[in-house]
PDB file of C-alpha atoms in Angstrom:
ATOM      1  CA  VAL K   1     -14.021   0.140 -20.098  1.00 93.00           C
ATOM      2  CA  GLN K   2     -10.737   0.910 -18.358  1.00 95.00           C
ATOM      3  CA  LEU K   3      -8.561  -0.977 -15.929  1.00 96.00           C
ATOM      4  CA  GLN K   4      -6.197   0.975 -13.707  1.00 96.00           C
ATOM      5  CA  ALA K   5      -3.492  -1.003 -11.951  1.00 96.00           C
ATOM      6  CA  SER K   6      -1.351   0.237  -9.100  1.00 95.00           C
ATOM      7  CA  GLY K   7       0.914  -0.955  -6.319  1.00 96.00           C
ATOM      8  CA  GLY K   8       4.059  -2.211  -8.003  1.00 94.00           C
ATOM      9  CA  GLY K   9       7.522  -1.339  -6.822  1.00 97.00           C
ATOM     10  CA  LEU K  10      10.859  -2.570  -5.548  1.00 98.00           C
ATOM     11  CA  VAL K  11      11.000  -4.959  -2.607  1.00 98.00           C
ATOM     12  CA  GLN K  12      13.580  -7.261  -1.082  1.00 98.00           C
ATOM     13  CA  ALA K  13      13.180 -11.004  -1.263  1.00 98.00           C
ATOM     14  CA  GLY K  14      10.840 -12.192   1.456  1.00 98.00           C
ATOM     15  CA  GLY K  15       8.914  -8.945   1.415  1.00 98.00           C
ATOM     16  CA  SER K  16       5.351  -8.162   0.440  1.00 98.00           C
ATOM     17  CA  LEU K  17       3.502  -5.988  -2.021  1.00 98.00           C
ATOM     18  CA  ARG K  18      -0.165  -5.432  -2.740  1.00 98.00           C
ATOM     19  CA  LEU K  19      -1.361  -4.749  -6.253  1.00 98.00           C
ATOM     20  CA  SER K  20      -4.731  -3.195  -6.949  1.00 97.00           C
ATOM     21  CA  CYS K  21      -6.869  -2.907 -10.045  1.00 97.00           C
ATOM     22  CA  ALA K  22      -9.950  -0.767 -10.562  1.00 96.00           C
ATOM     23  CA  VAL K  23     -12.325  -1.503 -13.408  1.00 96.00           C
ATOM     24  CA  SER K  24     -14.511   1.309 -14.673  1.00 94.00           C
ATOM     25  CA  GLY K  25     -16.879   1.959 -17.542  1.00 94.00           C
ATOM     26  CA  SER K  26     -20.041   0.434 -18.940  1.00 91.00           C
ATOM     27  CA  ILE K  27     -20.005  -2.886 -17.125  1.00 92.00           C
ATOM     28  CA  PHE K  28     -23.011  -5.172 -17.237  1.00 92.00           C
ATOM     29  CA  SER K  29     -21.412  -8.239 -15.726  1.00 92.00           C
ATOM     30  CA  ILE K  30     -17.931  -9.530 -14.955  1.00 92.00           C
ATOM     31  CA  ASN K  31     -17.160 -13.111 -15.905  1.00 94.00           C
ATOM     32  CA  ALA K  32     -13.576 -13.231 -14.677  1.00 96.00           C
ATOM     33  CA  MET K  33     -10.878 -11.017 -13.272  1.00 96.00           C
ATOM     34  CA  GLY K  34      -7.313 -11.589 -12.320  1.00 96.00           C
ATOM     35  CA  TRP K  35      -3.652 -11.064 -12.919  1.00 98.00           C
ATOM     36  CA  TYR K  36      -1.043 -12.111 -15.437  1.00 98.00           C
ATOM     37  CA  ARG K  37       2.644 -11.346 -15.381  1.00 98.00           C
ATOM     38  CA  GLN K  38       5.428 -11.170 -17.899  1.00 98.00           C
ATOM     39  CA  ALA K  39       9.055 -11.485 -16.907  1.00 96.00           C
ATOM     40  CA  PRO K  40      11.847 -10.254 -19.196  1.00 91.00           C
ATOM     41  CA  GLY K  41      12.327 -12.635 -22.090  1.00 94.00           C
ATOM     42  CA  LYS K  42       9.387 -14.799 -21.075  1.00 96.00           C
ATOM     43  CA  GLN K  43       5.817 -15.235 -22.168  1.00 96.00           C
ATOM     44  CA  ARG K  44       2.946 -13.738 -20.245  1.00 96.00           C
ATOM     45  CA  GLU K  45       1.659 -16.199 -17.665  1.00 97.00           C
ATOM     46  CA  LEU K  46      -1.440 -16.438 -15.546  1.00 97.00           C
ATOM     47  CA  VAL K  47      -0.909 -15.637 -11.869  1.00 98.00           C
ATOM     48  CA  ALA K  48      -4.421 -15.690 -10.423  1.00 98.00           C
ATOM     49  CA  VAL K  49      -7.944 -15.679 -11.767  1.00 97.00           C
ATOM     50  CA  PHE K  50     -11.296 -15.238 -10.040  1.00 95.00           C
ATOM     51  CA  THR K  51     -14.399 -16.332 -11.904  1.00 94.00           C
ATOM     52  CA  SER K  52     -17.996 -15.313 -11.467  1.00 88.00           C
ATOM     53  CA  GLY K  53     -18.632 -18.714  -9.912  1.00 88.00           C
ATOM     54  CA  GLY K  54     -16.564 -17.605  -6.951  1.00 88.00           C
ATOM     55  CA  VAL K  55     -13.544 -19.796  -7.639  1.00 93.00           C
ATOM     56  CA  THR K  56     -10.005 -18.463  -7.474  1.00 95.00           C
ATOM     57  CA  SER K  57      -7.188 -20.317  -9.187  1.00 97.00           C
ATOM     58  CA  TYR K  58      -3.475 -19.675  -8.848  1.00 98.00           C
ATOM     59  CA  ALA K  59      -0.354 -20.592 -10.728  1.00 98.00           C
ATOM     60  CA  ASP K  60       1.543 -23.330  -8.915  1.00 98.00           C
ATOM     61  CA  SER K  61       4.507 -21.024  -8.506  1.00 97.00           C
ATOM     62  CA  VAL K  62       2.538 -18.567  -6.347  1.00 98.00           C
ATOM     63  CA  LYS K  63       0.191 -20.848  -4.411  1.00 98.00           C
ATOM     64  CA  GLY K  64       0.397 -20.204  -0.705  1.00 98.00           C
ATOM     65  CA  ARG K  65       2.155 -16.877  -1.218  1.00 98.00           C
ATOM     66  CA  PHE K  66      -0.244 -14.785  -3.316  1.00 98.00           C
ATOM     67  CA  THR K  67      -3.856 -14.076  -2.484  1.00 98.00           C
ATOM     68  CA  PHE K  68      -6.533 -12.605  -4.725  1.00 97.00           C
ATOM     69  CA  SER K  69      -9.245 -10.515  -3.100  1.00 96.00           C
ATOM     70  CA  ARG K  70     -12.064  -8.263  -4.185  1.00 93.00           C
ATOM     71  CA  ASP K  71     -13.582  -5.323  -2.360  1.00 91.00           C
ATOM     72  CA  ASN K  72     -16.944  -6.273  -0.892  1.00 81.00           C
ATOM     73  CA  ASP K  73     -18.517  -2.908  -1.508  1.00 81.00           C
ATOM     74  CA  LYS K  74     -16.947  -2.384  -4.916  1.00 78.00           C
ATOM     75  CA  ASN K  75     -16.794  -5.609  -6.840  1.00 82.00           C
ATOM     76  CA  THR K  76     -14.956  -3.772  -9.587  1.00 92.00           C
ATOM     77  CA  VAL K  77     -11.878  -3.253  -7.408  1.00 95.00           C
ATOM     78  CA  TYR K  78      -9.610  -6.180  -6.736  1.00 96.00           C
ATOM     79  CA  HIS K  79      -6.204  -6.895  -5.322  1.00 97.00           C
ATOM     80  CA  LEU K  80      -3.295  -9.274  -5.365  1.00 98.00           C
ATOM     81  CA  GLN K  81      -1.539  -9.627  -2.032  1.00 98.00           C
ATOM     82  CA  MET K  82       1.948 -10.958  -2.663  1.00 98.00           C
ATOM     83  CA  ASN K  83       3.895 -12.315   0.291  1.00 98.00           C
ATOM     84  CA  SER K  84       7.237 -14.081   0.580  1.00 98.00           C
ATOM     85  CA  LEU K  85       8.305 -12.562  -2.697  1.00 98.00           C
ATOM     86  CA  LYS K  86      11.145 -14.152  -4.608  1.00 98.00           C
ATOM     87  CA  PRO K  87      13.460 -12.694  -7.254  1.00 97.00           C
ATOM     88  CA  GLU K  88      11.718 -14.916  -9.802  1.00 97.00           C
ATOM     89  CA  ASP K  89       8.502 -13.013  -9.136  1.00 98.00           C
ATOM     90  CA  THR K  90      10.061 -10.001 -10.838  1.00 98.00           C
ATOM     91  CA  ALA K  91       7.832  -9.097 -13.776  1.00 98.00           C
ATOM     92  CA  VAL K  92       5.358  -6.634 -15.143  1.00 98.00           C
ATOM     93  CA  TYR K  93       1.998  -7.529 -13.671  1.00 98.00           C
ATOM     94  CA  TYR K  94      -1.150  -6.957 -15.697  1.00 98.00           C
ATOM     95  CA  CYS K  95      -4.658  -6.998 -14.363  1.00 97.00           C
ATOM     96  CA  TYR K  96      -7.374  -8.155 -16.692  1.00 96.00           C
ATOM     97  CA  SER K  97     -11.094  -8.576 -16.735  1.00 97.00           C
ATOM     98  CA  ARG K  98     -13.402 -10.494 -19.012  1.00 96.00           C
ATOM     99  CA  LEU K  99     -16.731  -8.764 -18.904  1.00 95.00           C
ATOM    100  CA  ALA K 100     -19.907  -7.925 -20.762  1.00 94.00           C
ATOM    101  CA  ASP K 101     -20.782  -4.314 -21.446  1.00 92.00           C
ATOM    102  CA  TYR K 102     -24.300  -2.878 -21.567  1.00 91.00           C
ATOM    103  CA  GLY K 103     -24.535  -4.003 -25.165  1.00 90.00           C
ATOM    104  CA  LEU K 104     -23.942  -7.543 -23.863  1.00 92.00           C
ATOM    105  CA  VAL K 105     -20.715  -7.784 -25.824  1.00 93.00           C
ATOM    106  CA  THR K 106     -18.140  -9.843 -23.922  1.00 94.00           C
ATOM    107  CA  SER K 107     -14.519  -8.813 -24.247  1.00 96.00           C
ATOM    108  CA  THR K 108     -11.268  -9.057 -22.352  1.00 96.00           C
ATOM    109  CA  TYR K 109      -9.705  -5.858 -21.093  1.00 96.00           C
ATOM    110  CA  TRP K 110      -6.214  -5.243 -19.746  1.00 97.00           C
ATOM    111  CA  GLY K 111      -4.649  -2.787 -17.372  1.00 96.00           C
ATOM    112  CA  GLN K 112      -1.498  -0.920 -18.237  1.00 94.00           C
ATOM    113  CA  GLY K 113       0.877  -3.131 -16.275  1.00 93.00           C
ATOM    114  CA  THR K 114       2.757  -2.417 -13.093  1.00 97.00           C
ATOM    115  CA  LEU K 115       6.377  -3.409 -12.506  1.00 97.00           C
ATOM    116  CA  VAL K 116       7.303  -5.569  -9.545  1.00 98.00           C
ATOM    117  CA  THR K 117      11.008  -5.943  -8.854  1.00 98.00           C
ATOM    118  CA  VAL K 118      12.232  -8.303  -6.167  1.00 98.00           C
ATOM    119  CA  SER K 119      15.864  -7.953  -5.186  1.00 97.00           C
ATOM    120  CA  SER K 120      17.871 -10.807  -3.729  1.00 94.00           C
TER     121      SER K 120
END
């Protein structure tokens, strides 16, 4: 199983970016998918998570500004639309997925991280 993240970059405060993550490999079922981020000198924190029950949860710091979405035709491709970006959103963003493979082994997989830099 592989996760490929893309879409990071440099943006001015108030701007927008869209991150994408594509999950590939021997996937039987996906239990959860989402995004974490890690700012310099800080611990990794949850940004958004979508569960198989159809519920999306967000960190308080991004509610109303970030939106998780998943492609309808490819439920293994998902996105994080980030609007009204703030300098404090600067971090490396990691996509992740908790899924079961064809051997019905459930594991958590991570993408390689994509850097988002918001200038003031």
